Coordinates of C-alpha atoms in Angstrom, one line a residue:
M72 CA 97.1 101.6 112.0
Q73 CA 98.3 102.1 116.4
R74 CA 98.0 99.0 118.3
F75 CA 95.2 98.4 121.1
S76 CA 95.1 96.4 123.9
C77 CA 92.2 94.5 125.7
P78 CA 90.7 96.9 127.8
H79 CA 89.8 93.5 130.4
C80 CA 93.0 91.9 131.2
G81 CA 95.8 94.4 128.6
T82 CA 96.7 91.9 125.5
R83 CA 97.8 93.1 122.4
A84 CA 94.6 93.0 120.7
Y85 CA 94.7 93.7 116.7
F86 CA 92.4 96.1 115.3
H87 CA 89.7 93.3 113.0
N88 CA 89.2 91.2 116.4
L89 CA 86.4 90.6 117.9
I90 CA 87.3 88.6 121.2
C91 CA 90.3 88.5 123.1
N92 CA 92.4 85.1 124.6
C93 CA 90.7 86.3 128.3
G94 CA 87.5 85.7 126.5
E95 CA 86.5 90.0 126.5
A96 CA 84.4 90.6 123.4
L97 CA 85.9 93.3 121.6
V98 CA 84.8 96.1 121.3
Y99 CA 86.2 99.0 118.3
D100 CA 84.8 102.6 119.3
P101 CA 86.3 104.8 116.0
E102 CA 85.1 108.0 117.6
R103 CA 87.4 107.6 120.9
M104 CA 89.8 104.7 118.5
E105 CA 90.9 102.4 120.6
M106 CA 89.2 98.8 121.9
V107 CA 86.3 99.5 125.0
A108 CA 83.5 97.7 126.1
D109 CA 80.4 97.4 128.0
A110 CA 79.7 99.2 124.4
P111 CA 76.5 99.1 122.0
R112 CA 77.8 96.6 119.2
C113 CA 77.4 97.3 115.8
L114 CA 74.6 95.0 114.2
N115 CA 76.1 93.4 111.4
R116 CA 78.9 91.7 114.1
D117 CA 78.2 88.3 113.7
S118 CA 77.1 88.3 110.1
I119 CA 80.0 89.9 108.6
F120 CA 82.3 90.3 111.8
C121 CA 82.0 94.0 111.8
N122 CA 83.9 95.2 115.1
W123 CA 82.9 99.0 115.8
T124 CA 80.8 100.1 118.2
A125 CA 77.2 101.5 117.3
P126 CA 75.0 104.1 118.2
A127 CA 73.1 101.8 120.7
A128 CA 71.4 98.6 120.9
G129 CA 70.1 97.2 117.6
R130 CA 71.6 100.0 114.8
L131 CA 74.9 99.7 112.7
C132 CA 78.3 100.7 113.1
R133 CA 79.8 104.0 111.2
S134 CA 81.1 102.8 109.4
C135 CA 77.9 99.7 108.1
A136 CA 75.6 102.8 107.3
M137 CA 77.5 104.1 105.1
S138 CA 76.5 101.3 102.5
E139 CA 73.2 102.2 101.2
V140 CA 74.2 98.6 99.0
V141 CA 75.0 95.0 100.2
P142 CA 75.0 91.4 97.5
I143 CA 72.7 89.4 98.4
L144 CA 74.3 87.6 100.9
H145 CA 72.8 84.0 100.5
V146 CA 74.3 84.5 96.7
G147 CA 77.3 81.9 96.4
E148 CA 80.5 83.6 98.9
N149 CA 79.1 87.5 98.8
E150 CA 78.8 87.5 103.2
R151 CA 82.5 85.9 102.7
L152 CA 83.4 88.8 99.7
L153 CA 81.1 91.4 102.2
A154 CA 83.1 90.8 105.1
S155 CA 86.5 90.9 103.6
A156 CA 85.2 94.2 101.7
E157 CA 83.2 96.2 104.9
R158 CA 86.9 95.4 106.8
A159 CA 89.7 97.2 104.3
K160 CA 86.3 100.2 105.1
R161 CA 86.7 100.4 108.5
W162 CA 90.5 100.2 107.9
V163 CA 90.3 102.8 105.7
L164 CA 87.7 105.1 107.9
A165 CA 90.3 104.8 111.2
N166 CA 92.9 105.8 108.1
L167 CA 90.9 109.6 107.5
A168 CA 89.4 109.9 110.7
K169 CA 92.5 110.5 112.1
W170 CA 92.7 113.8 110.0
G171 CA 89.0 114.3 111.5
W172 CA 87.7 112.9 108.9
F173 CA 83.9 111.3 108.5
T174 CA 83.9 112.2 113.4
E175 CA 81.8 113.3 115.3
A176 CA 82.5 116.7 115.1
D177 CA 83.6 116.9 111.0
P178 CA 79.9 118.4 110.6
G179 CA 80.6 117.3 106.2
R180 CA 78.6 115.3 103.5
R181 CA 79.7 111.0 104.1
P182 CA 80.0 109.0 101.2
R183 CA 77.8 106.5 99.8
F184 CA 79.2 103.4 99.1
L185 CA 77.0 100.6 96.9
M186 CA 79.1 96.9 97.7
L187 CA 78.2 94.8 94.7
S188 CA 79.1 91.4 93.9
E189 CA 79.0 89.8 90.1
D190 CA 77.6 87.2 91.4
T191 CA 74.0 88.6 91.4
G192 CA 72.8 84.4 91.6
N193 CA 71.7 83.9 88.4
G194 CA 74.2 81.2 87.5
S195 CA 76.2 81.7 84.7
R196 CA 75.2 85.1 84.5
T197 CA 78.2 87.6 85.6
Q198 CA 76.9 91.3 86.7
Q199 CA 78.9 93.7 85.2
I200 CA 80.6 96.2 86.9
T201 CA 82.8 99.8 86.9
M202 CA 84.1 100.8 90.5
G203 CA 84.0 104.2 90.8
H204 CA 82.0 107.5 92.8
A205 CA 80.0 109.5 90.6
H206 CA 77.8 112.2 93.3
G207 CA 78.9 111.6 96.9
E208 CA 78.3 108.1 96.2
I209 CA 80.9 105.1 95.4
T210 CA 80.7 101.8 93.9
I211 CA 83.1 99.1 95.5
N212 CA 83.0 95.7 93.5
V213 CA 83.4 93.6 96.3
T214 CA 84.0 90.3 94.6
E215 CA 88.1 91.8 94.0
A216 CA 87.6 91.2 97.7
D217 CA 88.7 87.3 96.3
E218 CA 92.4 87.2 96.2
L219 CA 93.3 85.1 93.2
I220 CA 90.3 87.3 91.7
R221 CA 92.3 90.5 92.1
L222 CA 95.4 89.3 91.6
K223 CA 94.8 87.9 88.1
R224 CA 93.0 91.7 87.4
Q225 CA 96.0 93.4 88.9
L226 CA 98.4 90.9 86.4
K227 CA 96.1 91.3 83.1
L228 CA 96.7 96.1 83.1
G229 CA 100.5 94.7 84.1
E230 CA 99.6 97.0 87.9
Q231 CA 102.3 97.2 90.7
Y232 CA 99.4 96.7 93.1
R233 CA 96.1 96.2 93.7
S234 CA 94.4 95.6 96.8
M235 CA 91.3 97.2 98.7
V236 CA 92.3 98.9 100.7
G237 CA 94.0 100.7 97.5
H238 CA 90.8 100.6 96.1
F239 CA 88.9 102.5 98.7
R240 CA 91.4 105.3 99.6
H241 CA 91.8 105.5 95.4
E242 CA 87.3 105.6 95.1
L243 CA 87.1 107.7 98.5
A244 CA 89.9 110.2 97.6
H245 CA 87.2 111.6 94.5
F246 CA 84.8 112.2 97.2
L247 CA 87.4 114.3 99.5
F248 CA 87.6 116.0 95.9
D249 CA 84.7 117.6 96.1
R250 CA 84.4 117.6 100.0
L251 CA 87.7 120.2 99.7
A252 CA 86.1 121.7 95.9
V253 CA 83.7 124.5 98.4
A254 CA 87.1 125.5 100.9
P255 CA 88.6 128.5 99.6
D256 CA 91.5 129.2 97.3
F257 CA 90.9 125.1 96.8
L258 CA 91.1 124.6 93.7
T259 CA 92.9 127.6 91.9
A260 CA 95.5 125.7 93.3
F261 CA 94.6 122.6 93.0
R262 CA 94.3 123.6 89.1
A263 CA 98.6 125.0 89.1
T264 CA 99.8 121.1 90.4
F265 CA 97.4 118.6 89.1
G266 CA 95.9 120.2 85.7
D267 CA 92.0 121.5 85.1
E268 CA 89.9 119.0 86.5
R269 CA 87.2 120.3 83.8
A270 CA 89.1 118.3 80.4
D271 CA 86.3 115.8 79.6
Y272 CA 86.7 112.9 81.4
G273 CA 85.0 110.4 79.2
Q274 CA 87.6 111.8 76.6
A275 CA 90.2 111.4 78.9
L276 CA 89.8 107.8 79.9
Q277 CA 89.4 107.2 76.5
R278 CA 92.6 108.8 74.7
H279 CA 94.4 106.9 78.3
Y280 CA 93.6 103.1 77.5
E281 CA 93.7 103.7 73.5
N282 CA 96.9 104.8 74.2
P283 CA 98.0 104.6 78.0
R284 CA 101.3 107.1 79.2
D285 CA 104.3 106.3 81.3
P286 CA 103.8 107.9 84.9
G287 CA 107.6 108.7 83.7
E288 CA 108.7 111.8 85.9
D289 CA 105.0 113.5 87.5
Y290 CA 102.8 111.0 88.1
I291 CA 103.1 108.5 90.7
T292 CA 100.9 105.7 88.0
G293 CA 100.6 105.4 85.2
Y294 CA 97.2 105.9 85.6
A295 CA 97.5 108.7 86.1
T296 CA 97.7 110.4 84.0
A297 CA 94.9 110.2 82.7
H298 CA 92.9 113.2 84.4
P299 CA 93.9 115.7 86.8
H300 CA 90.5 114.1 89.3
E301 CA 92.6 110.3 88.7
D302 CA 95.8 111.5 89.6
W303 CA 94.2 113.2 92.4
A304 CA 92.9 110.0 93.3
E305 CA 96.2 108.8 92.6
T306 CA 98.6 110.7 94.7
V307 CA 95.4 111.0 97.9
A308 CA 95.9 107.2 98.1
H309 CA 99.5 106.9 97.9
L310 CA 99.3 109.2 100.8
L311 CA 97.5 106.5 102.9
H312 CA 99.2 104.2 101.7
L313 CA 102.6 106.0 102.9
T314 CA 101.6 107.4 106.1
D315 CA 99.4 104.5 107.6
V316 CA 103.3 101.9 106.4
T317 CA 104.6 104.2 108.6
D318 CA 102.1 104.6 111.2
S319 CA 102.2 100.7 111.2
F320 CA 105.6 101.1 111.8
C321 CA 106.3 102.8 114.0
S322 CA 103.6 101.5 116.2
T323 CA 105.3 98.4 116.8
H324 CA 108.4 100.9 118.2
L325 CA 110.9 99.0 115.6
A326 CA 113.8 101.3 115.3
M327 CA 116.1 101.8 112.3
P328 CA 118.5 105.6 111.5
G329 CA 115.7 108.2 110.2
V330 CA 113.3 107.2 111.6
P331 CA 113.1 109.4 115.3
P332 CA 111.6 107.8 118.1
D333 CA 108.5 108.0 119.3
Y334 CA 107.9 109.5 115.4
H335 CA 104.3 110.1 114.6
A336 CA 102.7 110.4 110.9
Y337 CA 99.6 111.0 110.8
A338 CA 101.1 114.1 113.5
E339 CA 103.8 115.2 110.9
D340 CA 103.1 119.1 109.2
D341 CA 106.0 118.5 107.3
P342 CA 104.6 116.0 104.3
H343 CA 108.3 116.6 103.0
R344 CA 109.9 114.9 106.2
L345 CA 107.1 112.1 106.4
L346 CA 107.8 111.6 103.0
S347 CA 111.3 110.8 103.7
I348 CA 110.5 108.8 106.7
A349 CA 108.6 107.0 104.5
A350 CA 111.0 106.0 102.4
E351 CA 113.5 104.8 104.4
I352 CA 110.3 102.6 106.2
T353 CA 109.6 101.0 102.8
I354 CA 113.0 100.7 101.7
A355 CA 113.8 98.2 104.3
V356 CA 110.2 96.4 104.1
N357 CA 111.5 95.8 100.3
D358 CA 114.2 94.3 101.4
I359 CA 113.2 92.2 103.8
N360 CA 110.2 91.0 101.3
R361 CA 112.9 89.9 98.6
A362 CA 114.6 88.6 101.6
L363 CA 112.1 85.4 101.3
D364 CA 111.1 86.1 97.5
N365 CA 108.8 87.9 98.2
S366 CA 106.3 91.3 96.1
D367 CA 108.1 94.0 97.0
L368 CA 106.3 96.2 99.9
Y369 CA 106.7 99.4 98.0
P370 CA 107.0 99.1 94.6
F371 CA 107.0 103.3 93.3
V372 CA 109.1 105.7 93.3
L373 CA 108.6 109.1 95.0
T374 CA 109.9 111.5 91.8
M375 CA 109.9 115.4 93.6
P376 CA 106.7 116.3 90.8
V377 CA 105.7 113.9 92.8
R378 CA 106.1 114.7 96.0
D379 CA 105.3 117.9 96.0
K380 CA 101.5 116.8 94.4
I381 CA 101.7 114.0 97.6
A382 CA 102.6 117.4 99.9
F383 CA 99.9 119.6 98.4
A384 CA 97.5 116.6 99.7
H385 CA 98.8 115.9 102.6
G386 CA 98.5 119.8 104.0
W387 CA 94.8 119.7 102.4
L388 CA 93.6 116.3 104.0
K389 CA 95.1 116.9 107.0
N390 CA 94.5 120.7 107.7
H391 CA 90.5 120.0 106.4
R392 CA 88.3 122.5 108.7
A393 CA 90.9 125.1 109.6
R394 CA 90.8 126.0 105.3
G395 CA 87.4 125.9 105.6
A396 CA 86.8 122.6 104.1

């Protein structure tokens, strides 16, 4: 993520900031991709601390308007959890906007989010929520915005990584597949790379949970082995992880061997070059984390088959307009 500054005093501002140290209110304009002054503010600014601009006063911003269902805010921790989940959503949408997704110039469909909580206010009873995508609707369990709950589930599932940003990247990847599927040649090329997505999805998931497979050389995670749709979603999520890590590193003006000066990850056209630079950065940051006895920033291995899949996804996501998607 790029660096931002206060439009009034020029002091550094962070993506989610509501106010600068100078006292100026900060409003993020997702179209201009910068902090602005004197802009209409999202209706959710006070309730869930959304700092994005709105089309007009009293309206929701681009991100909040995509959430068609939200939890009952006065129940339990729902307001805090929704605020955290929506913050992750805004981050991911801002990333995708750098490749022209969901901007004013993008004529395609927008996703609809069902932001649900396990706590419905019925005492000890909790709502069972399955995160996923179907027909343009993305279901997100905001309960996982609680870090402790998310960590427990990560350990239970034996996952190397689990985050709200990761959930949004994965589920949005399913939506992006549907957008791309109308483009000429996409499905033919997709099936040659990931397999036939028309294979029975329910049966594939059942087989996966009954007999999980090792990712081996061909998949980025074990879950990616379940079905071509999940291989695609995991691959896209990791493309977005690595692109944004690289962009964030370079925006701080840090330098290291293997990383060109003034490098712009989202502008890169060569996905293999992007992945090589990202690998240099993640290895270095992994070493820093280990010095503090923290988990690796990026505990995954980019094999050549995985790199080729990420390169395929990069070509379509970055160039979707030119390819008729």
